[in-house]
Tab-separated table of C-alpha atoms in Angstrom:
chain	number	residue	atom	x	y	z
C	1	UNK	CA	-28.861	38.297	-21.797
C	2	UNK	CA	-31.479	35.606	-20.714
C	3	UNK	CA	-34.218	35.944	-18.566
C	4	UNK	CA	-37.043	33.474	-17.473
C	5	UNK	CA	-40.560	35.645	-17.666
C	6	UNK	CA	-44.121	34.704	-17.991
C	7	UNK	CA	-45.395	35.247	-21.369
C	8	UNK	CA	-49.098	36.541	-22.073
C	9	UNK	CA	-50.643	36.174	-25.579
C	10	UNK	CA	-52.873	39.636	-26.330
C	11	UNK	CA	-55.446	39.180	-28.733
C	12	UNK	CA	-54.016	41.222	-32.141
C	13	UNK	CA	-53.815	40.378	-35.497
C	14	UNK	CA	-50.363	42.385	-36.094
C	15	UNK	CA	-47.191	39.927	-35.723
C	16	UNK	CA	-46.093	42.365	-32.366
C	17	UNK	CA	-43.478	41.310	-29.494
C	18	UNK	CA	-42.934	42.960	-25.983
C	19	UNK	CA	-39.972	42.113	-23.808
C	20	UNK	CA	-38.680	42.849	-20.745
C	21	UNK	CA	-36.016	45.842	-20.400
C	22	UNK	CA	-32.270	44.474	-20.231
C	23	UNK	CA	-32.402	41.239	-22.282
C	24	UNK	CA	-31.290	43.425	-25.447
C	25	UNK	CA	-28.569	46.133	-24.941
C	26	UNK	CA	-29.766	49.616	-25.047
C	27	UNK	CA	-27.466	50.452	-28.244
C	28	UNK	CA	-28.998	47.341	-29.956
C	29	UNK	CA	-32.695	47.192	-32.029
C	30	UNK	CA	-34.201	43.327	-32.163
C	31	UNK	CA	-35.379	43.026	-35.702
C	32	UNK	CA	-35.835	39.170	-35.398
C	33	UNK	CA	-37.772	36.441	-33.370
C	34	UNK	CA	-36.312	32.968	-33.604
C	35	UNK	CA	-38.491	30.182	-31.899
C	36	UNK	CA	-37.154	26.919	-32.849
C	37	UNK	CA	-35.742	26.321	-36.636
C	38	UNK	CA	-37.947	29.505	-37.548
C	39	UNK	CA	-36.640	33.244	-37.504
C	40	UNK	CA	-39.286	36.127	-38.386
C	41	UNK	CA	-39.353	39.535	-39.042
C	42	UNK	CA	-41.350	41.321	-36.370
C	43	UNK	CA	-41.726	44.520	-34.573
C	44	UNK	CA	-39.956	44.115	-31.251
C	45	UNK	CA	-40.267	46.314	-28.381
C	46	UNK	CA	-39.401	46.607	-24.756
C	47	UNK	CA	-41.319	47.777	-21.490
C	48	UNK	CA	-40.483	47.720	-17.432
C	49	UNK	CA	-42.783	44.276	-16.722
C	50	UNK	CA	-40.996	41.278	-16.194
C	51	UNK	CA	-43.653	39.977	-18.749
C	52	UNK	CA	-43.523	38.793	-22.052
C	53	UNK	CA	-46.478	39.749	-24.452
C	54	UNK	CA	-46.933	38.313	-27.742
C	55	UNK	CA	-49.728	38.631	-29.757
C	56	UNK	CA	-52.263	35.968	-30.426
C	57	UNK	CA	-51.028	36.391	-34.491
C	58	UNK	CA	-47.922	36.004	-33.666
C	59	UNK	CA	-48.274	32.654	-31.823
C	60	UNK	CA	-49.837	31.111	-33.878
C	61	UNK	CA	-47.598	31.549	-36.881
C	62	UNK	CA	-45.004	30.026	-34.613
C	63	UNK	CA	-47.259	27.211	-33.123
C	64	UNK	CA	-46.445	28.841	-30.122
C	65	UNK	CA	-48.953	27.598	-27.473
C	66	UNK	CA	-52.170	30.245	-26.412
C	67	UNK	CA	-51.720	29.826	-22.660
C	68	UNK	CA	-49.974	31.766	-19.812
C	69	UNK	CA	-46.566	30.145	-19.744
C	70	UNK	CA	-43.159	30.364	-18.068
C	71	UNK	CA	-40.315	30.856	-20.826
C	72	UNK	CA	-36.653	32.034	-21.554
C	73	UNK	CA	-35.721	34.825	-23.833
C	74	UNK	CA	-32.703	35.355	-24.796
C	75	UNK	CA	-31.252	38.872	-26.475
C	76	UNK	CA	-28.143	38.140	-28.833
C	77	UNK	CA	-27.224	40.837	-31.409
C	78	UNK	CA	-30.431	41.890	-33.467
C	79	UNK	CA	-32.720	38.498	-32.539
C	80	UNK	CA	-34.721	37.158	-29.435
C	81	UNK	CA	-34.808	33.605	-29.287
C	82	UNK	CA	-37.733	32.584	-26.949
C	83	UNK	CA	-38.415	28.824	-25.330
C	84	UNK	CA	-35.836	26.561	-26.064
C	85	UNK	CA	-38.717	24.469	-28.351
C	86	UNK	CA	-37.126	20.850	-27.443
C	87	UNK	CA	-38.695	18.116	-29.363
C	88	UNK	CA	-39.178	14.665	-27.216
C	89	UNK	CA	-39.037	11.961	-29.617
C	90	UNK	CA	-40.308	8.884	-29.373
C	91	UNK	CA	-40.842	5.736	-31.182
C	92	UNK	CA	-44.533	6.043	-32.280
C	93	UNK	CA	-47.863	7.790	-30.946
C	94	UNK	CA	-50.655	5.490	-31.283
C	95	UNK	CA	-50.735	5.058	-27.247
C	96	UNK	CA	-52.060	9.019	-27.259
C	97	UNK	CA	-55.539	7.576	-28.584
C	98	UNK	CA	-55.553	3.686	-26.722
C	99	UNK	CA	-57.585	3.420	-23.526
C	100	UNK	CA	-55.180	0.518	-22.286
C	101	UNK	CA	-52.291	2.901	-22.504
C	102	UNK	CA	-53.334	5.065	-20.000
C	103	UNK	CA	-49.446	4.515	-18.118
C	104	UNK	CA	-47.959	6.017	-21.384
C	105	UNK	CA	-49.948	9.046	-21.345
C	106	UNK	CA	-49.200	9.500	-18.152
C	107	UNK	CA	-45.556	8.969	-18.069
C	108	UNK	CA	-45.293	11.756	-21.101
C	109	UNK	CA	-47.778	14.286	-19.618
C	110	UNK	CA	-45.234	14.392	-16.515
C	111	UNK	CA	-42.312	14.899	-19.199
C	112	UNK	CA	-43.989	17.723	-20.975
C	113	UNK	CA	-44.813	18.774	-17.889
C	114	UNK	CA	-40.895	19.174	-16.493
C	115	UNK	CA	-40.355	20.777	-20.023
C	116	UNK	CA	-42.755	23.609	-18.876
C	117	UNK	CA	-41.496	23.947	-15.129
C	118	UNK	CA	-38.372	24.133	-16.708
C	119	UNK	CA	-39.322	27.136	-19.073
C	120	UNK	CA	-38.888	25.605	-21.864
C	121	UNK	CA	-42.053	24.333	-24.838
C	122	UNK	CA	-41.895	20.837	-25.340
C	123	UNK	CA	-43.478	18.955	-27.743
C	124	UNK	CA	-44.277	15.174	-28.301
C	125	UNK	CA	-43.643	13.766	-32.090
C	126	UNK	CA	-42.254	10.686	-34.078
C	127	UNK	CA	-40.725	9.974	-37.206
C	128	UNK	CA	-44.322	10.281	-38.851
C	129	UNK	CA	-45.035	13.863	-37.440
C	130	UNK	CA	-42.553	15.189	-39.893
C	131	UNK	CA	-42.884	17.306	-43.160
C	132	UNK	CA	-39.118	17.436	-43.964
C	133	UNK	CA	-39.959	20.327	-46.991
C	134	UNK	CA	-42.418	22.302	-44.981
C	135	UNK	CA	-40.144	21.861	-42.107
C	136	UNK	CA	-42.317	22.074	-39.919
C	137	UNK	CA	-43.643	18.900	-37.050
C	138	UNK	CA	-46.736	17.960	-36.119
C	139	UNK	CA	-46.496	17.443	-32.719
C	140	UNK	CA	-48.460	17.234	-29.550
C	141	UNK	CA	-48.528	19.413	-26.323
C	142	UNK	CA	-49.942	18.930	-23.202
C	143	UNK	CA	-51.551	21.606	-21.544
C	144	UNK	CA	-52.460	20.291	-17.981
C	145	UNK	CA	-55.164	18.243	-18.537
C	146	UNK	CA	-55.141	16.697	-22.403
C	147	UNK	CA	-52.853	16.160	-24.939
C	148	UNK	CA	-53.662	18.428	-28.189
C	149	UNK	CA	-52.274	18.326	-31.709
C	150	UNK	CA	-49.974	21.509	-32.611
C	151	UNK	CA	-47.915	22.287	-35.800
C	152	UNK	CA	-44.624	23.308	-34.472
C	153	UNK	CA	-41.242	24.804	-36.105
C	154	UNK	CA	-38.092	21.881	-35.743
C	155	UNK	CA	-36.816	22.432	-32.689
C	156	UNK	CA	-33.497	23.700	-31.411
C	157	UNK	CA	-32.726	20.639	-29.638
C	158	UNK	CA	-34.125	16.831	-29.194
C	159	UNK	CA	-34.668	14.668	-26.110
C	160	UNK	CA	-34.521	11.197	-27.287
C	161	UNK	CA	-37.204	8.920	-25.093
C	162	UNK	CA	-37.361	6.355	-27.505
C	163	UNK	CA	-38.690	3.381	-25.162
C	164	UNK	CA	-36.914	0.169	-26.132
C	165	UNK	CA	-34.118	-1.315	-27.648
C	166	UNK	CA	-35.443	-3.075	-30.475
C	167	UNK	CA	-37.518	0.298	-31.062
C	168	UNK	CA	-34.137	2.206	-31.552
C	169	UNK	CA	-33.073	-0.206	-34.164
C	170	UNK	CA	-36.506	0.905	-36.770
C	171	UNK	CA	-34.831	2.190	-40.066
C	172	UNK	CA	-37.201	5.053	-39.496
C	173	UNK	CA	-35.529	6.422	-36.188
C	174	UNK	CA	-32.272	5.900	-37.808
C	175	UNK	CA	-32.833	8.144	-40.767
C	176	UNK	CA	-35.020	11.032	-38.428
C	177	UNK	CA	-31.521	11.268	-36.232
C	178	UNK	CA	-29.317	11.242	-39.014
C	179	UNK	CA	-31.205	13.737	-40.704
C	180	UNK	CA	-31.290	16.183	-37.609
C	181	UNK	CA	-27.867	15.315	-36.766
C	182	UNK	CA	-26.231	15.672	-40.063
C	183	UNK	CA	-28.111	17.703	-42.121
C	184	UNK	CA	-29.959	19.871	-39.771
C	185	UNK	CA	-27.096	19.728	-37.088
C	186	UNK	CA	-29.567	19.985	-34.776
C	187	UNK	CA	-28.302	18.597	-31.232
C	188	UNK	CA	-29.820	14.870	-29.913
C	189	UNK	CA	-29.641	13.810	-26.384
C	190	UNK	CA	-29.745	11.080	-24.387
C	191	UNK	CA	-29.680	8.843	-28.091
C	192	UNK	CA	-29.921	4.946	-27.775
C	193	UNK	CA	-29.624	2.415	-25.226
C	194	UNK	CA	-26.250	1.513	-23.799
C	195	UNK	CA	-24.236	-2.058	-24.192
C	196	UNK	CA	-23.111	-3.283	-21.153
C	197	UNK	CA	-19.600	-4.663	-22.764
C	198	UNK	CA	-19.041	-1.301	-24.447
C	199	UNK	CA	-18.886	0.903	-21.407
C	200	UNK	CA	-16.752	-1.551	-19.758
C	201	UNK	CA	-14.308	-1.580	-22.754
C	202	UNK	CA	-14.874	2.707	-22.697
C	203	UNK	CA	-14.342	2.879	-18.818
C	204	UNK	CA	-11.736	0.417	-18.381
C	205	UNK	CA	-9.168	2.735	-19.719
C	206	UNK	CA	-9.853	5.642	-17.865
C	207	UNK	CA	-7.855	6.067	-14.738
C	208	UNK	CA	-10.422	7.667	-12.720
C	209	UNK	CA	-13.257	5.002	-13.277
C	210	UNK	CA	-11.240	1.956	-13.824
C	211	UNK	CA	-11.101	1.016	-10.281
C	212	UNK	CA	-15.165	0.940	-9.983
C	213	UNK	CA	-14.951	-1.797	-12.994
C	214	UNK	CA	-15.745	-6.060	-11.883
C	215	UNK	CA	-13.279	-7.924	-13.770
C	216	UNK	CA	-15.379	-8.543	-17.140
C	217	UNK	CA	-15.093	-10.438	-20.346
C	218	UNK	CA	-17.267	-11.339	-22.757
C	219	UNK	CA	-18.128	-15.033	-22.232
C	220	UNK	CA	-17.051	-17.587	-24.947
C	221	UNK	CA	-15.324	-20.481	-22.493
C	222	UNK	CA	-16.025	-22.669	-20.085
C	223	UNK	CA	-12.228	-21.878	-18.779
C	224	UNK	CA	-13.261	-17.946	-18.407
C	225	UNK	CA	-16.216	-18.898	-15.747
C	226	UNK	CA	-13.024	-21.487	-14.038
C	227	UNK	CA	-10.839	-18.213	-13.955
C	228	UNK	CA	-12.973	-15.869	-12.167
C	229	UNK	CA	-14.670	-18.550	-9.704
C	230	UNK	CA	-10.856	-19.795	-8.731
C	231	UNK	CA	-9.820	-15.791	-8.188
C	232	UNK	CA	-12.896	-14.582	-6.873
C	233	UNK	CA	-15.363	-17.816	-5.313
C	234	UNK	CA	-18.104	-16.255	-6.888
C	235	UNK	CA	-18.963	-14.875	-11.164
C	236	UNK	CA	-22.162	-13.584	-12.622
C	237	UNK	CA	-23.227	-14.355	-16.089
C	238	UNK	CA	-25.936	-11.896	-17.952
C	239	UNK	CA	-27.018	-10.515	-20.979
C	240	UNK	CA	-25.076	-7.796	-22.989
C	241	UNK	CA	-28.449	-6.286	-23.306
C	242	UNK	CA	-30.216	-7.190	-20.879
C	243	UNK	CA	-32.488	-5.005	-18.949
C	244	UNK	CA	-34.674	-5.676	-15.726
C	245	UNK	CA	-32.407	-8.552	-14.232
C	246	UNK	CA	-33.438	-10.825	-16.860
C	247	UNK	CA	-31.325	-14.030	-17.373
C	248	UNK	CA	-28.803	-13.473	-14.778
C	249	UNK	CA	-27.056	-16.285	-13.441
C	250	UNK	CA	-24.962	-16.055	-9.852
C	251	UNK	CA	-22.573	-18.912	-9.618
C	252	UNK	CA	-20.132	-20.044	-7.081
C	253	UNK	CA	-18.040	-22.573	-6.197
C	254	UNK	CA	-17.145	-24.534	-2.823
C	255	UNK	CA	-13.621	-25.714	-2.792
C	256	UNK	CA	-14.424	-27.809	0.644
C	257	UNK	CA	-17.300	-29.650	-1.498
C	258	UNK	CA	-15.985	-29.161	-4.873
C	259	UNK	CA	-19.370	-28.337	-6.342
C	260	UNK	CA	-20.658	-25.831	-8.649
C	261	UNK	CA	-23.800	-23.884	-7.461
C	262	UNK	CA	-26.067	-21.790	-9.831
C	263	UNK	CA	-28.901	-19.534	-8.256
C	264	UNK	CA	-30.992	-18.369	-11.123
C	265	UNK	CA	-34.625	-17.000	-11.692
C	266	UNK	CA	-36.305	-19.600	-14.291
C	267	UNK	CA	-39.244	-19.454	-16.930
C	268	UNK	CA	-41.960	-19.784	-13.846
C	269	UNK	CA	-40.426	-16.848	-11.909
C	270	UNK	CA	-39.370	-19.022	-9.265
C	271	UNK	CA	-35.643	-18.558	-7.815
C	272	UNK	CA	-33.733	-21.423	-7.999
C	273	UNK	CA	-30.448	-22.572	-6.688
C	274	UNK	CA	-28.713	-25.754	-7.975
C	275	UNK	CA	-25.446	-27.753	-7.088
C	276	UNK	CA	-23.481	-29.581	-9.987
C	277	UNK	CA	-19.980	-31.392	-9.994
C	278	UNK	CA	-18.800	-29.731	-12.926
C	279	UNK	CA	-18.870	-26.278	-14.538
C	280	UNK	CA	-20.045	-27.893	-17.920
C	281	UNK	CA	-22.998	-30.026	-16.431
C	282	UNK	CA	-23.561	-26.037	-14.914
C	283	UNK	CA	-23.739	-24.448	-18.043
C	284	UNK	CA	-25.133	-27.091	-20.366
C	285	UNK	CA	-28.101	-27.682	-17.713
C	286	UNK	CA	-29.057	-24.431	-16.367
C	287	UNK	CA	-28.188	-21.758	-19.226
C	288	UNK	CA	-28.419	-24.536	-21.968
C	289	UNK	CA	-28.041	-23.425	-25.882
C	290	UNK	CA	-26.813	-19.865	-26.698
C	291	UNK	CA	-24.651	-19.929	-23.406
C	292	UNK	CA	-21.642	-18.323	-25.128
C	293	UNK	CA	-23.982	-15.812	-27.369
C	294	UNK	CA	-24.466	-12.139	-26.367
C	295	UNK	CA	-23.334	-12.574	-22.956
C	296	UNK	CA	-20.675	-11.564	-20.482
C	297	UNK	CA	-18.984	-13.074	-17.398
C	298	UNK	CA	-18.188	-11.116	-14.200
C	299	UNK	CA	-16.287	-11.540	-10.992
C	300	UNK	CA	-18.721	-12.003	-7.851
C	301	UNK	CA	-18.723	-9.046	-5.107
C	302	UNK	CA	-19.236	-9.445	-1.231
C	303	UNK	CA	-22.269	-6.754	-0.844
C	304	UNK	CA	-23.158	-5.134	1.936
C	305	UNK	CA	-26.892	-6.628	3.270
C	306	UNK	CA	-29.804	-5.306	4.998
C	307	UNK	CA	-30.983	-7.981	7.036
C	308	UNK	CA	-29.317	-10.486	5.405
C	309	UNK	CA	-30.152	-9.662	2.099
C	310	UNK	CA	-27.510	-8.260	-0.481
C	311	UNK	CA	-28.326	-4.778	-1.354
C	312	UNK	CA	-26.905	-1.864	-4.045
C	313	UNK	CA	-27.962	1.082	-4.727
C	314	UNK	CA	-29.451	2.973	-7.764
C	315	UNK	CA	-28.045	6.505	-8.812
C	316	UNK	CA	-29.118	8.894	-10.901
C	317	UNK	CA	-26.760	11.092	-12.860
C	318	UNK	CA	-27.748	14.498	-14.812
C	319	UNK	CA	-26.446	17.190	-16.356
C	320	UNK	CA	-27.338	20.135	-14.982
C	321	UNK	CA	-28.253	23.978	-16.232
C	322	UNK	CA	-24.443	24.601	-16.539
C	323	UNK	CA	-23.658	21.113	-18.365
C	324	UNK	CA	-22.201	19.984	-15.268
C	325	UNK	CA	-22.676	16.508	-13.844
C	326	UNK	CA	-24.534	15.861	-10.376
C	327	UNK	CA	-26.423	13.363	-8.530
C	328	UNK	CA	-30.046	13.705	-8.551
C	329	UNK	CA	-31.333	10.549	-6.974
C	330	UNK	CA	-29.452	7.883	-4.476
C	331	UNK	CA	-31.638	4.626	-3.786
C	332	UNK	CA	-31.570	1.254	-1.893
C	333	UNK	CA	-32.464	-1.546	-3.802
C	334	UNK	CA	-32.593	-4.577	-1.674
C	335	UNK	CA	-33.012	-8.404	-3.025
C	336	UNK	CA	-35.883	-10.874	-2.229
C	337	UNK	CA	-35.222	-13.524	-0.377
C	338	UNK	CA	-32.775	-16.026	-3.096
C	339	UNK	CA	-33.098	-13.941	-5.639
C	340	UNK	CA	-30.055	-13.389	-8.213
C	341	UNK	CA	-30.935	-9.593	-8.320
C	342	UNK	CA	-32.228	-6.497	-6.545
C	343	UNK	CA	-34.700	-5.864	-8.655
C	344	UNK	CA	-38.213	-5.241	-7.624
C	345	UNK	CA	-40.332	-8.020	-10.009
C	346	UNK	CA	-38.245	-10.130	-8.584
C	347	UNK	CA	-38.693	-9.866	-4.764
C	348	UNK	CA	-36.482	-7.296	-4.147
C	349	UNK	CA	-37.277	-3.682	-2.266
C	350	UNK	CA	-36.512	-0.379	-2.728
C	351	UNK	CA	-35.179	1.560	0.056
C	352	UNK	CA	-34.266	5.130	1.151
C	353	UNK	CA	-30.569	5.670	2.345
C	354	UNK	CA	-32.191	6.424	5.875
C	355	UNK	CA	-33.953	3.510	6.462
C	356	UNK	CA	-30.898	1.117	5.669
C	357	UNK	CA	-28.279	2.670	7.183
C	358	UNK	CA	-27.721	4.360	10.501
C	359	UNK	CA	-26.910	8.318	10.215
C	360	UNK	CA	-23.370	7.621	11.069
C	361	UNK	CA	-22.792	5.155	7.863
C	362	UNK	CA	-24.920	7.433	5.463
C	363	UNK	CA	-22.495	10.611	4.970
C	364	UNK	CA	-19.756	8.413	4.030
C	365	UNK	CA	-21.573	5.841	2.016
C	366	UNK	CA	-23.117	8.858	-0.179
C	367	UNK	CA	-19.567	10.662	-0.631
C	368	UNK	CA	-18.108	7.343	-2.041
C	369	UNK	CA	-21.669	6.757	-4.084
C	370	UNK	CA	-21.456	10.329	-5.458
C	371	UNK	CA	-17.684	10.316	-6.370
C	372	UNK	CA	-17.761	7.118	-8.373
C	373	UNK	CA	-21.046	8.042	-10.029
C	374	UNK	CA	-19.550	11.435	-10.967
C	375	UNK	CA	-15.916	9.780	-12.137
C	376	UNK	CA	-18.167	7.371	-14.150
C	377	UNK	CA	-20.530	9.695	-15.647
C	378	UNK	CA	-17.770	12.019	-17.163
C	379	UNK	CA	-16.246	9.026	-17.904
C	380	UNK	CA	-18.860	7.853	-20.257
C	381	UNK	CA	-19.418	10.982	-21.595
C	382	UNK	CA	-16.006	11.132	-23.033
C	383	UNK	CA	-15.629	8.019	-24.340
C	384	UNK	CA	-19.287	7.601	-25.631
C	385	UNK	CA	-21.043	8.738	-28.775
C	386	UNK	CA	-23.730	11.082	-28.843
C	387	UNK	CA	-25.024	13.986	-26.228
C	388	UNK	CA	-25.262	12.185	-22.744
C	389	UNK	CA	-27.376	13.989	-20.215
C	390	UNK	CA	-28.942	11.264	-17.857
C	391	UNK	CA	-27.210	7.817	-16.642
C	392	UNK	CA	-29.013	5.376	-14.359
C	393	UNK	CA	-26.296	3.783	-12.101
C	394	UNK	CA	-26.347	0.281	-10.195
C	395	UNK	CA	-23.898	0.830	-8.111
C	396	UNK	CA	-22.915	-1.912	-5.269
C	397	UNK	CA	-20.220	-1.829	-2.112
C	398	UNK	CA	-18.007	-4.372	-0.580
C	399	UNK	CA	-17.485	-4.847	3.210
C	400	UNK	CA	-14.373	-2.211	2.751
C	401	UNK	CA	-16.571	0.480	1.390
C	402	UNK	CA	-15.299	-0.180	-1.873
C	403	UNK	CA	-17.491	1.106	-4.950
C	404	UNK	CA	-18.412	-1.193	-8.037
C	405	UNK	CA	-20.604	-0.303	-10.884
C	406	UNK	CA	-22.870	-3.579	-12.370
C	407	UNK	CA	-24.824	-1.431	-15.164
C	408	UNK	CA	-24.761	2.353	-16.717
C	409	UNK	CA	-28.274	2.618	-18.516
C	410	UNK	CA	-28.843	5.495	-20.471
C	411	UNK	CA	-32.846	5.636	-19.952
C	412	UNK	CA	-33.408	4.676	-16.308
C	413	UNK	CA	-36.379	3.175	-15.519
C	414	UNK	CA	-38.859	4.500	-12.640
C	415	UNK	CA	-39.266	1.849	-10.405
C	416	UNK	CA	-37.484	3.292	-7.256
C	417	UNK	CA	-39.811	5.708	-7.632
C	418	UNK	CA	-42.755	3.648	-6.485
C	419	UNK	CA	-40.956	4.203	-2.780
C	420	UNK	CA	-43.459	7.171	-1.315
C	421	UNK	CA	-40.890	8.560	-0.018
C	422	UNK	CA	-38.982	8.783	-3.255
C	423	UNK	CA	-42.382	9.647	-5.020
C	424	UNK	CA	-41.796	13.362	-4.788
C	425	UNK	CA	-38.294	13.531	-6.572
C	426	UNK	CA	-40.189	11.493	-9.495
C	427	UNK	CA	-39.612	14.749	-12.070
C	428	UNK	CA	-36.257	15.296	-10.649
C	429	UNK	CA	-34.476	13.910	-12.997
C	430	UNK	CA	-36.684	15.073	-16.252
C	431	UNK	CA	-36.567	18.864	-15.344
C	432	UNK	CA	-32.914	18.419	-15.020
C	433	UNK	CA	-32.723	16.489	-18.702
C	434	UNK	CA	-34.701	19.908	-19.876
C	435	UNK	CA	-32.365	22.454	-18.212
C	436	UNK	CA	-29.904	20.723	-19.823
C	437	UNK	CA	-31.664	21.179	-23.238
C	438	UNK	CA	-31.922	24.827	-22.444
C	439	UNK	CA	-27.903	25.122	-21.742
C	440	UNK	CA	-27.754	23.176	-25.534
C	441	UNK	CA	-30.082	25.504	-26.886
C	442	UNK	CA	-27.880	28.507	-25.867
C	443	UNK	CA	-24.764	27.131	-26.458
C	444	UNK	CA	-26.301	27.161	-29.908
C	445	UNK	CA	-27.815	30.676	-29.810
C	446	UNK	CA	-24.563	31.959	-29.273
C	447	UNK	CA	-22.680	30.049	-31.840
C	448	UNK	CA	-24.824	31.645	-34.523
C	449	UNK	CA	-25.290	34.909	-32.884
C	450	UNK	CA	-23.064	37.326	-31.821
C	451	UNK	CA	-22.512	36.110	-28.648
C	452	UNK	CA	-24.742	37.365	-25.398
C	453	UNK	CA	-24.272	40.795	-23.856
């Protein structure tokens, strides 16, 4: 059985346990106490509180932190696993100790902070925290107010926040997942950042998300951009891994006029929109050299606007406590004024659902927004590699209420947040990243136990 309970740490020297009544069955003695990668002997005993009590011996063996906390137990067979212990990697930790990194503290005291409202211990490290023969990390918590070094056991599972892309190339992260993964088989989540031409080649087979999918190729002609301007008036060219609207170029094409027009954001941050006469002069003038490197070309959608301005809308997709997908978060995103993008560096706004659309649009706009998120998220899942538990949507709609998916990122970033009234879902998605961790963590208790009671 599992039960969430507060556990109390009693000041004892003796390695000594208390549990609730009913998370062991009554024909069954605990002999063992599993917290993480470490299983002890200890003397295990039940009482009527809904509390658990555990020594102050006890907790520290097991780097077990000495504060009131909020935690799972689980009885299978002879051992009580408590926590989950979920280790949040990242790439390194200097930003802990830098004044000028005060947004990085803050962004990972708020995760450890969802790990604990979740009932779960969470713990901070990188690849250097790690003795791989003690096996044992040397992590950090948070309790509230300050970060603190702890020696933890490995954990049961791992929440991969690695931060950039050319972070989750280092050699170093490579060989810490492959270790866990392989050797230690110890489950990673959320791991690496995703291409933008690899989901459409892993969606674009899948009958239920297919139909959310711009025509897409990856861009290597001049005849390509011809193709999808003569079929659609308008393309898109941008990164395969790109992130924050960078380099994205909007082009259509006037069949009155017979011009080419480009609206871009250049070097100065100034958005830009240019005529030409052919698609080369285009290309050659406003992309220039690596035009047909690490990019893709898209057909053009009709959005809906908000005053004139195009508009999508960012959605958040989680696994849940069950392993079950659901939406967590639906956001406007609005452009600036002749910008390529919605995004916010770039003049663009975010929005709630409520102040874009009247009440009589909203219930059917956030039915087609949650079916294509959900169609796209198990979609990715099973075509993917690795443990998926949180996708970042931009989503966008045509005039006919028809549903289109521009980007799937694996680590969303925060920005719609910064709306105040989007401020208070801000841990939303991170507590739901955590009881998905826990529903891993079982999963595994179970494998190696003998199954709950």
């Amino acid at each position: 059985m599992k039960q969430k309970a507060m556990m109390k740490i009693r000041q004892s020297k003796d390695l000594l346990l208390t549990i609730p009544f009913g998370i062991t069955t009554p024909d069954t003695t605990p002999k063992k106490l599993c917290f993480g990668g470490r299983t002890i002997d200890v003397a295990i005993t039940s009482h009527p509180s809904t509390e658990i009590i555990i020594s102050s011996a006890l907790a520290k063996e097991l780097g077990i932190p000495l504060y009131p906390y909020e935690i799972h137990v689980f009885g299978i067979g002879n051992t009580v696993y408590i926590g989950p212990l979920i280790g949040i990697f990242t790439t390194e930790l200097n930003f802990l100790h830098k004044r000028d990194e005060k947004r990085n503290r803050s962004y990972f005291a708020r995760i450890l902070l969802a790990a604990r409202k979740s009932g779960c211990i969470g713990y901070l490290f990188d690849s250097s925290c790690i003795d791989w023969e003690k096996k044992i990390v040397k992590g950090y918590s948070f309790d509230g107010k300050n970060f603190f070094p702890s020696t933890f056991p490995f954990p049961n599972v791992v929440y991969d926040r690695v931060q950039s892309r050319r972070d989750e190339e280092k050699q170093s992260l490579l060989e810490v997942k492959k270790r866990f993964q392989d050797e230690l088989t110890i489950p990673w989540y959320n791991p690496g950042f995703f291409n933008k031409l690899d989901v459409h080649h892993c969606l674009m087979d899948l009958e239920e998300a297919a139909s959310f999918l711009p025509e897409t190729y990856p861009l290597q002609s001049y005849s390509q951009i011809e193709y999808l301007l003569s079929k659609f008036g308008k393309a898109i060219i941008k990164p395969i891994n790109g992130s924050m609207g960078s380099n994205i170029f909007f082009l259509m094409y006037d069949r009155k006029s017979n011009h080419y027009y480009c609206r871009y954001r250049n070097s100065k941050g100034e958005n830009k929109l240019q005529r030409f006469t052919t698609i080369e002069a285009l290309v050659d003038n406003v992309i220039g050299l690596g035009a047909f490197q690490d990019k893709i070309v898209q057909q053009g959608i009709g959005l809906l606007t908000f005053e004139g301005r195009k508009l999508d809308f960012r959605v958040h997709t989680n696994k849940n406590q069950n392993g079950e997908w659901l939406v967590s978060i639906i956001a406007v995103k609005v452009a600036g004024n002749g910008s390529v993008t919605t995004h916010v560096h770039t003049g663009g706004e975010v929005k709630t659902l409520e102040e874009s659309f009247q009440l009589s649009e909203q219930e059917k706009i956030v039915s087609s927004l949650t079916d294509a998120a959900l169609a796209l998220s198990r979609g990715l899942e099973r075509s993917m590699q690795g443990v998926i538990a949180e996708i970042g949507f931009d989503l966008g709609m045509d005039k006919k209420g028809h549903v289109w998916m521009f980007e799937a990122n694996s680590k969303p970033g925060e920005i719609i947040f910064h709306h105040p009234k989007l401020a208070q879902q801000l841990n939303v998605p991170a507590e739901y990243c955590f009881d998905y961790g826990i529903f891993l963590s079982e999963k595994i208790f179970i494998r190696n136990g003998e199954g709950l009671s």
